[in-house]
Amino acid sequence: MSQEPVQHRDTAAGASRRRLLSPADNPLVRAVGRLPAGVHVKLLVAFVGTALLVVVLGVLGLRLLGQSNERVETLGALQARAFAYGKLRSDADNVRGLLAQRAGGDFFKTFPAQNKKGLGAGGLAVDRAAASAAALIPASTRRDKLLFRPPPEEEQYLIRIRAIGDHLARVLREIDDAGRKAPVRVASLRSDAELLAIDLDQQAAELANATTAKADALIAQNASAYEHSRNLFIGAAAGAIVLALLLGFVLSWSLIGPIQWIDSRLAAIASGDFSGHVDVTNRDELGALAAKVNEMNDELSRLYREVETASQHKSDFLANMSHELRTPLNAIIGFSQVLREGMVGEVNDKQEEYLDDILSSGNHLLSLINDVLDLSKVEAGQVELQVAPFSLQDALERGVSMVREQATNEDVQVSLHKNGSLDVVSGDERRISQVIFNLLSNAVKFTPAGGQVDVSATRIDGEMRVSVADSGPGIAAEDFERIFEEFQQTEAGARQLEGTGLGLALSKRFVEMHGGRIWCESEVGKGSTFEFTLPLRPVEQ
């Protein structure tokens, strides 16, 4: 059996689990995002939903507390009735005990002579005590004595106890009267009294036991209800917390996810990647924003292609025109040199002056054309560095020598601070020399007569740093970045009426191709310092 379908199912299942666990790709999150409502409405729903959960939890807590309070009150009333009925039972049991003593109980065991007399003074005392106790029982069953209103089933017991107690009290009074007037009836009455006392005790016991059983049952029920209420409240609280967290999770990621995707797409656009789109299915402001980002991406891609095409056309045009211009310009310079040197005949002073102007202008124009050609090659990616080890100190000395004559003519002193510990660096010596010459030439050109240009190089943090400082007019801070762009010059440079603003742009390209960086530090009126770095390691191509 082939394993490929099984592997495919495993891969699909794994992808599905990752999708469910991924906050931004969760189906529930996407479903909330697709709801046709604004972000403010969704946030309001989340806040209201959370508030409702809190309210429901509070209401449930109050209800459970109210039920617990009702059970406590019921139990208190029941325990009060059980206490009263217990006392009533004790009184009935006391009457029964007194009658039992009259029939040979502890009293007559203590006084055996009285047991023989039967109706003696001791027996009468017990009968009278029993009569007094029995007379108190009916009064104890009334509401004003109980201080509560008994329920109907207990009221029936109380009615029977009251009737039995009244009957027993009458029989005991009759026993007292018969003992003095008709001793023969005493035995019969005493038998009736004992039966009534037993019945009274049974009724009181049943009432007390029933009430105690109810109290015990209510206590057990209250304990069970408390546990149930506690579990219910904990469950409801946990459910409310889970729902609130789920609501916050779903809503927050329905907003955060699209924002992250949009941010990633904008970062890609900023880096020049127009190949993708942001996939946001939200039907709210974020969905509209994502659609605008996609539209912007497509429009920028179109414009970028147009700019690249135009830039390529410009580079091709400049390269072709540079080649076309250099051929006749070289002829003009060459023939002017022939005439200047008198190889075809003598020239007068005026003609010599004109020929010098032609040569100077031709050489300047040829320099500009070479810069344009170099820049077009760099932009077209046609420049390859010829990397090899070379002496940076020698390159600096050659650069100073090349501008020495110009500096002398303009009364500018150029100083090279030699550093015998300079390392040999790897790079394209011709391109680095061109960068050094450009910086020195600019420094001499913008430094007034009597000024100073200082050149130095040192090793800092694993790289070589070359510095060219002048005492010229300085550069404004807002121009620090602009002067390294093509065809850009400061106001001082524009007043010189020389150059096209390509020297620093080319220098920046060459330094960055070597893995270094170039920058300017300056203050208006206090001169400028241009610095560039070269890494002290082989440059990989």
Coordinates of C-alpha atoms in Angstrom, one line a residue:
M1 CA 0.0 0.0 0.0
S2 CA 1.3 3.4 -0.9
Q3 CA 2.3 5.8 1.9
E4 CA 1.7 8.9 -0.1
P5 CA -2.1 9.3 0.7
V6 CA -1.4 8.7 4.4
Q7 CA 1.4 11.3 4.4
H8 CA -0.9 13.7 2.5
R9 CA -3.7 13.2 5.1
D10 CA -1.2 13.7 8.0
T11 CA 0.1 16.9 6.3
A12 CA -3.4 18.2 5.8
A13 CA -4.4 17.4 9.4
G14 CA -1.2 19.1 10.7
A15 CA -2.0 22.2 8.6
S16 CA -5.6 22.2 9.8
R17 CA -4.4 22.0 13.5
R18 CA -1.9 24.8 12.9
R19 CA -4.6 26.9 11.3
L20 CA -6.9 26.4 14.3
L21 CA -4.1 27.2 16.8
S22 CA -2.9 30.2 14.8
P23 CA -4.7 33.3 16.1
A24 CA -4.8 35.2 12.9
D25 CA -5.9 32.2 10.7
N26 CA -8.5 30.8 13.2
P27 CA -11.8 30.3 11.4
L28 CA -13.8 31.9 14.2
V29 CA -11.5 35.0 14.1
R30 CA -12.0 35.2 10.3
A31 CA -15.7 34.8 10.7
V32 CA -15.9 37.7 13.2
G33 CA -13.8 39.7 10.8
R34 CA -16.2 39.1 8.0
L35 CA -19.2 40.5 10.0
P36 CA -20.5 43.6 8.2
A37 CA -19.9 46.0 11.0
G38 CA -17.4 48.7 11.8
V39 CA -14.5 48.3 14.2
H40 CA -16.1 50.7 16.7
V41 CA -19.3 48.6 16.6
K42 CA -17.4 45.4 17.2
L43 CA -15.5 47.0 20.1
L44 CA -18.7 48.3 21.6
V45 CA -20.3 44.8 21.3
A46 CA -17.3 43.3 23.1
F47 CA -17.5 45.8 25.9
V48 CA -21.3 45.4 26.3
G49 CA -20.9 41.6 26.2
T50 CA -18.3 41.6 28.9
A51 CA -20.4 44.0 31.0
L52 CA -23.5 41.7 30.6
L53 CA -21.4 38.7 31.7
V54 CA -20.4 40.6 34.8
V55 CA -24.0 41.6 35.5
V56 CA -25.3 38.0 35.0
L57 CA -22.6 36.8 37.3
G58 CA -23.6 39.4 39.9
V59 CA -27.3 38.6 39.7
L60 CA -26.6 34.9 40.0
G61 CA -24.4 35.6 43.1
L62 CA -27.1 37.7 44.7
R63 CA -29.8 35.0 44.0
L64 CA -27.6 32.3 45.5
L65 CA -26.9 34.5 48.5
G66 CA -30.7 35.2 48.9
Q67 CA -31.5 31.5 48.8
S68 CA -28.8 30.8 51.3
N69 CA -30.2 33.5 53.6
E70 CA -33.7 32.1 53.2
R71 CA -32.5 28.7 54.2
V72 CA -30.7 30.1 57.2
E73 CA -33.8 32.0 58.3
T74 CA -36.0 28.9 57.9
L75 CA -33.5 26.8 59.8
G76 CA -33.4 29.4 62.6
A77 CA -37.2 29.3 62.9
L78 CA -37.3 25.5 62.8
Q79 CA -34.6 25.3 65.5
A80 CA -36.6 27.7 67.7
R81 CA -39.7 25.5 67.3
A82 CA -37.7 22.4 68.0
F83 CA -36.4 24.0 71.2
A84 CA -39.9 25.0 72.3
Y85 CA -41.3 21.5 71.5
G86 CA -38.4 19.9 73.3
K87 CA -39.3 21.9 76.4
L88 CA -42.9 20.9 76.0
R89 CA -41.9 17.2 75.7
S90 CA -39.7 17.7 78.8
D91 CA -42.7 19.0 80.7
A92 CA -44.9 16.1 79.6
D93 CA -42.2 13.6 80.5
N94 CA -41.9 15.3 83.9
V95 CA -45.7 14.8 84.5
R96 CA -45.4 11.2 83.4
G97 CA -42.4 10.7 85.7
L98 CA -44.3 12.2 88.7
L99 CA -47.2 9.8 88.1
A100 CA -44.8 6.9 87.8
Q101 CA -43.2 7.9 91.2
R102 CA -46.7 7.9 92.7
A103 CA -47.1 4.3 91.5
G104 CA -44.0 3.1 93.2
G105 CA -41.2 5.3 91.9
D106 CA -38.2 6.6 93.6
F107 CA -40.2 8.7 96.0
F108 CA -41.9 5.7 97.6
K109 CA -38.7 3.7 97.4
T110 CA -37.2 6.4 99.5
F111 CA -40.3 6.5 101.8
P112 CA -41.6 2.9 101.8
A113 CA -44.0 3.8 104.7
Q114 CA -45.8 6.1 102.3
N115 CA -46.3 3.4 99.8
K116 CA -48.2 1.5 102.4
K117 CA -50.5 4.4 103.2
G118 CA -51.4 5.0 99.6
L119 CA -53.1 8.3 100.2
G120 CA -50.8 9.6 102.7
A121 CA -49.2 13.0 102.7
G122 CA -46.3 11.9 100.4
G123 CA -48.7 10.6 97.7
L124 CA -50.8 13.7 97.9
A125 CA -47.7 15.8 97.4
V126 CA -46.8 14.0 94.3
D127 CA -50.3 14.1 92.9
R128 CA -50.5 17.8 93.5
A129 CA -47.0 18.4 91.9
A130 CA -48.2 16.3 88.8
A131 CA -51.4 18.3 88.7
S132 CA -49.5 21.6 88.8
A133 CA -47.1 20.5 86.1
A134 CA -50.0 19.2 83.9
A135 CA -51.9 22.5 84.4
L136 CA -48.9 24.4 82.8
I137 CA -48.8 22.3 79.6
P138 CA -51.9 23.7 77.9
A139 CA -50.7 27.3 78.4
S140 CA -47.3 26.3 76.9
T141 CA -49.0 25.3 73.6
R142 CA -50.5 28.7 72.9
R143 CA -48.9 31.2 70.4
D144 CA -48.4 34.0 73.0
K145 CA -46.2 31.6 75.0
L146 CA -44.5 30.0 72.0
L147 CA -43.7 33.4 70.5
F148 CA -44.2 32.0 66.9
R149 CA -46.9 30.8 64.7
P150 CA -46.7 27.0 64.2
P151 CA -47.5 25.5 60.8
P152 CA -50.8 23.6 60.4
E153 CA -49.4 20.1 60.9
E154 CA -47.7 21.2 64.1
E155 CA -50.8 23.1 65.2
Q156 CA -52.8 19.8 65.1
Y157 CA -50.3 18.2 67.5
L158 CA -50.5 21.3 69.8
I159 CA -54.3 21.1 69.9
R160 CA -54.2 17.4 70.9
I161 CA -51.5 18.1 73.5
R162 CA -53.5 21.0 74.9
A163 CA -56.7 18.8 75.1
I164 CA -54.8 16.0 76.7
G165 CA -53.1 18.3 79.1
D166 CA -56.4 19.9 80.2
H167 CA -58.0 16.5 80.6
L168 CA -55.0 15.2 82.6
A169 CA -55.1 18.3 84.9
R170 CA -58.8 17.7 85.6
V171 CA -58.2 14.1 86.4
L172 CA -55.4 14.9 88.8
R173 CA -57.6 17.5 90.5
E174 CA -60.3 14.9 90.8
I175 CA -57.7 12.5 92.3
D176 CA -56.9 15.2 94.9
D177 CA -60.6 15.7 95.7
A178 CA -61.4 11.9 95.8
G179 CA -58.5 11.2 98.1
R180 CA -60.2 13.3 100.7
K181 CA -63.9 12.4 100.0
A182 CA -64.0 9.1 98.0
P183 CA -60.9 7.0 98.3
V184 CA -62.5 4.2 96.3
R185 CA -62.4 6.1 93.0
V186 CA -58.7 7.0 93.3
A187 CA -57.4 3.8 91.7
S188 CA -59.6 4.2 88.6
L189 CA -58.7 7.9 88.3
R190 CA -55.0 7.2 88.8
S191 CA -55.2 4.6 86.0
D192 CA -56.8 7.2 83.7
A193 CA -54.2 9.8 84.6
E194 CA -51.4 7.4 83.8
L195 CA -52.8 6.6 80.4
L196 CA -53.3 10.3 79.7
A197 CA -49.7 11.1 80.8
I198 CA -48.4 8.4 78.5
D199 CA -50.5 9.7 75.6
L200 CA -49.4 13.3 76.4
D201 CA -45.7 12.2 76.4
Q202 CA -46.1 10.4 73.1
Q203 CA -47.8 13.4 71.4
A204 CA -45.1 15.7 72.7
A205 CA -42.3 13.3 71.7
E206 CA -43.8 12.9 68.2
L207 CA -44.0 16.7 67.8
A208 CA -40.5 17.2 69.1
N209 CA -39.0 14.4 67.1
A210 CA -40.7 15.4 63.9
T211 CA -39.5 19.0 64.3
T212 CA -36.0 17.9 65.2
A213 CA -36.0 15.6 62.1
K214 CA -37.1 18.5 60.0
A215 CA -34.3 20.6 61.4
D216 CA -31.7 17.9 60.7
A217 CA -33.0 17.4 57.2
L218 CA -32.9 21.1 56.6
I219 CA -29.3 21.3 57.9
A220 CA -28.3 18.5 55.5
Q221 CA -30.2 20.1 52.7
N222 CA -28.6 23.5 53.5
A223 CA -25.1 21.8 53.4
S224 CA -26.0 20.2 50.0
A225 CA -27.5 23.4 48.7
Y226 CA -24.4 25.4 49.7
E227 CA -22.1 22.9 47.9
H228 CA -24.4 23.0 44.9
S229 CA -24.6 26.8 45.0
R230 CA -20.8 27.1 45.4
N231 CA -20.2 24.8 42.4
L232 CA -22.8 26.6 40.4
F233 CA -21.2 30.0 41.1
I234 CA -17.7 28.7 40.4
G235 CA -18.9 27.2 37.2
A236 CA -20.7 30.3 36.1
A237 CA -17.7 32.5 37.0
A238 CA -15.4 30.2 35.1
G239 CA -17.8 30.2 32.1
A240 CA -18.0 33.9 32.2
I241 CA -14.2 34.3 32.3
V242 CA -13.8 31.8 29.4
L243 CA -16.5 33.6 27.4
A244 CA -14.9 37.0 28.1
L245 CA -11.4 35.7 27.2
L246 CA -12.8 34.0 24.1
L247 CA -14.6 37.2 23.1
G248 CA -11.5 39.3 23.7
F249 CA -9.3 36.8 21.8
V250 CA -11.6 36.6 18.8
L251 CA -12.2 40.3 18.5
S252 CA -8.7 41.4 19.2
W253 CA -7.2 39.0 16.7
S254 CA -9.8 39.9 14.1
L255 CA -8.2 43.4 14.3
I256 CA -4.6 42.6 15.1
G257 CA -4.2 39.9 12.4
P258 CA -5.2 42.2 9.5
I259 CA -3.0 45.0 11.0
Q260 CA 0.0 42.7 11.1
W261 CA -0.6 41.5 7.5
I262 CA -1.0 45.1 6.3
D263 CA 2.2 46.1 8.2
S264 CA 4.1 43.2 6.6
R265 CA 2.8 44.1 3.1
L266 CA 3.8 47.7 3.6
A267 CA 7.3 46.7 4.8
A268 CA 7.6 44.6 1.6
I269 CA 6.4 47.5 -0.5
A270 CA 8.9 49.8 1.2
S271 CA 11.7 47.3 0.3
G272 CA 10.6 47.2 -3.3
D273 CA 8.7 44.0 -3.3
F274 CA 5.4 44.5 -5.2
S275 CA 4.8 40.8 -6.0
G276 CA 2.2 40.0 -3.3
H277 CA -1.2 41.2 -1.9
V278 CA -2.5 41.3 1.6
D279 CA -5.4 38.9 2.1
V280 CA -7.8 40.5 4.6
T281 CA -11.5 39.3 4.4
N282 CA -12.7 41.8 7.0
R283 CA -15.8 43.7 6.1
D284 CA -14.9 46.7 8.1
E285 CA -12.4 49.6 8.0
L286 CA -9.4 47.2 8.1
G287 CA -10.8 45.3 5.1
A288 CA -11.2 48.7 3.2
L289 CA -7.6 49.6 4.2
A290 CA -6.3 46.3 3.0
A291 CA -8.0 46.9 -0.4
K292 CA -6.4 50.3 -0.6
V293 CA -3.0 48.9 0.2
N294 CA -3.4 46.3 -2.6
E295 CA -4.5 49.1 -5.0
M296 CA -1.5 51.1 -3.9
N297 CA 0.8 48.1 -4.3
D298 CA -0.4 47.5 -7.9
E299 CA -0.1 51.2 -8.7
L300 CA 3.4 51.5 -7.2
S301 CA 4.4 48.3 -9.1
R302 CA 3.2 49.8 -12.3
L303 CA 5.0 53.1 -11.6
Y304 CA 8.1 51.3 -10.5
R305 CA 8.2 49.4 -13.7
E306 CA 7.8 52.6 -15.6
V307 CA 10.5 54.3 -13.6
E308 CA 12.9 51.4 -14.1
T309 CA 12.1 51.5 -17.8
A310 CA 12.7 55.2 -17.9
S311 CA 15.9 54.9 -15.8
Q312 CA 17.2 52.2 -18.2
H313 CA 16.4 54.4 -21.2
K314 CA 18.2 57.2 -19.5
S315 CA 21.2 55.1 -18.7
D316 CA 21.3 53.7 -22.2
F317 CA 20.9 57.2 -23.6
L318 CA 23.7 58.6 -21.4
A319 CA 26.0 55.7 -22.2
N320 CA 25.4 56.0 -25.9
M321 CA 25.7 59.8 -25.9
S322 CA 28.8 59.7 -23.8
H323 CA 30.4 57.4 -26.3
E324 CA 29.2 59.6 -29.2
L325 CA 30.4 62.8 -27.6
R326 CA 33.8 61.5 -26.5
T327 CA 34.9 60.7 -30.1
P328 CA 34.6 64.2 -31.5
L329 CA 35.7 65.7 -28.2
N330 CA 38.9 63.7 -28.2
A331 CA 39.4 65.0 -31.7
I332 CA 38.9 68.6 -30.6
I333 CA 41.3 68.2 -27.7
G334 CA 43.9 66.4 -29.9
F335 CA 43.9 68.9 -32.7
S336 CA 43.9 71.8 -30.2
Q337 CA 47.0 70.3 -28.6
V338 CA 48.6 70.0 -32.1
L339 CA 47.9 73.6 -32.8
R340 CA 48.9 74.7 -29.3
E341 CA 52.3 73.1 -29.7
G342 CA 52.9 74.7 -33.1
M343 CA 53.2 71.5 -35.0
V344 CA 51.4 72.9 -38.0
G345 CA 52.8 76.4 -37.8
E346 CA 53.4 79.3 -35.4
V347 CA 50.5 80.8 -33.5
N348 CA 50.3 84.3 -32.1
D349 CA 49.6 85.1 -28.5
K350 CA 45.9 85.6 -29.0
Q351 CA 45.5 82.3 -30.8
E352 CA 47.5 80.6 -28.0
E353 CA 45.1 82.1 -25.4
Y354 CA 42.1 80.8 -27.4
L355 CA 43.7 77.4 -27.7
D356 CA 44.3 77.2 -23.9
D357 CA 40.6 78.0 -23.3
I358 CA 39.6 75.3 -25.8
L359 CA 41.9 72.7 -24.2
S360 CA 40.7 73.7 -20.7
S361 CA 37.0 73.6 -21.6
G362 CA 37.5 70.3 -23.6
N363 CA 39.2 68.6 -20.7
H364 CA 36.5 69.8 -18.3
L365 CA 33.8 68.6 -20.7
L366 CA 35.6 65.2 -21.1
S367 CA 35.8 64.8 -17.3
L368 CA 32.0 65.5 -17.0
I369 CA 31.3 63.0 -19.8
N370 CA 33.4 60.4 -18.1
D371 CA 31.5 61.0 -14.8
V372 CA 28.2 60.6 -16.6
L373 CA 29.4 57.4 -18.3
D374 CA 30.6 56.0 -15.0
L375 CA 27.3 56.8 -13.3
S376 CA 25.3 55.2 -16.1
K377 CA 27.4 52.1 -15.8
V378 CA 27.0 51.9 -12.1
E379 CA 23.2 52.3 -12.3
A380 CA 23.1 49.6 -15.1
G381 CA 25.2 47.3 -12.9
Q382 CA 27.9 47.1 -15.5
V383 CA 30.8 48.2 -13.2
E384 CA 32.8 45.4 -11.7
L385 CA 35.4 46.1 -9.1
Q386 CA 38.9 44.9 -9.7
V387 CA 39.7 44.0 -6.1
A388 CA 43.3 43.6 -5.1
P389 CA 45.4 44.6 -2.1
F390 CA 46.9 48.1 -2.4
S391 CA 48.5 50.7 -0.1
L392 CA 46.0 53.3 1.1
Q393 CA 48.9 55.6 2.1
D394 CA 50.2 55.6 -1.5
A395 CA 46.7 56.3 -2.8
L396 CA 46.3 59.3 -0.5
E397 CA 49.7 60.7 -1.5
R398 CA 48.8 60.4 -5.2
G399 CA 45.6 62.2 -4.6
V400 CA 47.3 65.1 -2.8
S401 CA 49.8 65.4 -5.6
M402 CA 47.0 65.6 -8.2
V403 CA 45.4 68.6 -6.5
R404 CA 48.7 70.3 -5.4
E405 CA 48.9 72.5 -8.5
Q406 CA 45.2 73.6 -8.2
A407 CA 45.7 74.3 -4.4
T408 CA 48.8 76.3 -5.0
N409 CA 47.1 78.4 -7.6
E410 CA 44.2 79.1 -5.2
D411 CA 46.5 79.7 -2.2
V412 CA 45.1 76.7 -0.3
Q413 CA 47.4 74.5 1.8
V414 CA 46.9 70.8 1.6
S415 CA 48.3 68.7 4.4
L416 CA 48.5 64.9 4.5
H417 CA 48.9 63.5 8.0
K418 CA 51.0 60.4 7.5
N419 CA 50.2 57.3 9.5
G420 CA 52.9 54.7 9.2
S421 CA 50.7 52.0 10.7
L422 CA 48.1 52.2 7.9
D423 CA 47.0 48.7 6.7
V424 CA 47.0 47.5 3.2
V425 CA 43.4 47.3 2.2
S426 CA 41.6 45.2 -0.4
G427 CA 39.6 47.0 -3.1
D428 CA 39.6 48.6 -6.5
E429 CA 42.5 51.0 -6.3
R430 CA 41.4 53.0 -9.3
R431 CA 37.9 53.6 -7.9
I432 CA 39.2 54.4 -4.4
S433 CA 41.7 56.8 -5.9
Q434 CA 38.8 58.4 -7.8
V435 CA 36.9 58.9 -4.5
I436 CA 39.9 60.4 -2.8
F437 CA 40.5 62.8 -5.8
N438 CA 36.8 63.9 -5.8
L439 CA 36.8 64.7 -2.1
L440 CA 40.2 66.6 -2.4
S441 CA 39.1 68.4 -5.5
N442 CA 35.9 69.6 -3.9
A443 CA 37.7 70.6 -0.7
V444 CA 40.3 72.7 -2.6
K445 CA 37.6 74.2 -4.8
F446 CA 35.4 75.4 -1.9
T447 CA 38.2 76.5 0.4
P448 CA 38.9 80.3 0.2
A449 CA 42.5 81.6 -0.3
G450 CA 44.6 81.1 2.7
G451 CA 42.5 78.2 3.8
Q452 CA 43.6 74.7 4.9
V453 CA 42.7 71.1 3.7
D454 CA 43.7 68.3 6.1
V455 CA 43.8 64.6 4.9
S456 CA 44.2 61.8 7.3
A457 CA 43.4 58.0 7.7
T458 CA 43.3 55.8 10.7
R459 CA 42.0 52.4 11.7
I460 CA 38.8 52.4 13.9
D461 CA 36.7 49.4 14.9
G462 CA 38.0 47.0 12.3
E463 CA 37.8 49.4 9.3
M464 CA 39.9 52.1 7.7
R465 CA 38.5 55.6 7.9
V466 CA 39.7 58.3 5.5
S467 CA 38.9 62.0 6.4
V468 CA 39.1 65.1 4.3
A469 CA 38.5 68.3 6.3
D470 CA 38.4 71.9 4.8
S471 CA 38.0 75.4 6.2
G472 CA 35.4 76.4 3.6
P473 CA 31.9 77.9 4.0
G474 CA 30.4 74.7 5.4
I475 CA 27.2 72.9 4.5
A476 CA 23.7 73.2 6.1
A477 CA 22.5 70.1 7.9
E478 CA 19.5 69.7 5.6
D479 CA 21.9 69.3 2.7
F480 CA 23.9 66.4 4.2
E481 CA 21.9 63.7 2.4
R482 CA 21.0 65.7 -0.8
I483 CA 24.6 66.4 -1.8
F484 CA 25.2 62.6 -2.3
E485 CA 22.4 62.5 -4.9
E486 CA 22.9 62.8 -8.7
F487 CA 23.0 66.3 -10.1
Q488 CA 22.5 67.9 -6.7
Q489 CA 24.7 70.8 -5.4
T490 CA 24.7 73.3 -2.5
E491 CA 24.2 77.0 -3.1
A492 CA 28.0 77.4 -2.9
G493 CA 28.5 74.7 -5.5
A494 CA 26.0 76.3 -7.8
R495 CA 27.8 79.6 -7.6
Q496 CA 31.1 78.0 -8.7
L497 CA 29.5 77.3 -12.1
E498 CA 31.6 74.1 -12.3
G499 CA 30.6 70.5 -12.3
T500 CA 27.2 68.8 -12.5
G501 CA 26.9 67.3 -9.0
L502 CA 28.0 63.8 -10.0
G503 CA 31.3 63.6 -8.1
L504 CA 29.9 62.9 -4.6
A505 CA 27.1 60.6 -6.1
L506 CA 29.8 58.5 -7.8
S507 CA 32.0 58.5 -4.7
K508 CA 29.0 57.2 -2.6
R509 CA 28.3 54.4 -5.1
F510 CA 32.0 53.3 -5.2
V511 CA 32.4 53.3 -1.4
E512 CA 29.1 51.3 -0.9
M513 CA 30.2 48.8 -3.6
H514 CA 33.2 48.2 -1.4
G515 CA 31.0 47.6 1.7
G516 CA 31.8 51.0 3.3
R517 CA 29.9 54.2 4.0
I518 CA 30.5 57.8 3.4
W519 CA 29.1 60.9 5.2
C520 CA 29.6 64.6 5.9
E521 CA 30.0 66.5 9.1
S522 CA 29.8 70.3 8.8
E523 CA 28.6 73.5 10.3
V524 CA 27.9 76.6 8.2
G525 CA 30.8 79.0 8.4
K526 CA 33.1 76.5 10.1
G527 CA 34.2 74.2 7.2
S528 CA 33.3 70.6 6.3
T529 CA 34.6 67.2 6.9
F530 CA 33.9 64.3 4.5
E531 CA 34.7 60.8 5.7
F532 CA 34.4 57.3 4.2
T533 CA 35.3 53.9 5.5
L534 CA 36.7 50.7 4.0
P535 CA 36.4 47.3 5.7
L536 CA 39.7 45.6 6.5
R537 CA 38.7 42.3 4.8
P538 CA 38.6 41.0 1.3
V539 CA 35.5 42.3 -0.6
E540 CA 33.5 39.5 -2.1
Q541 CA 32.1 40.1 -5.5

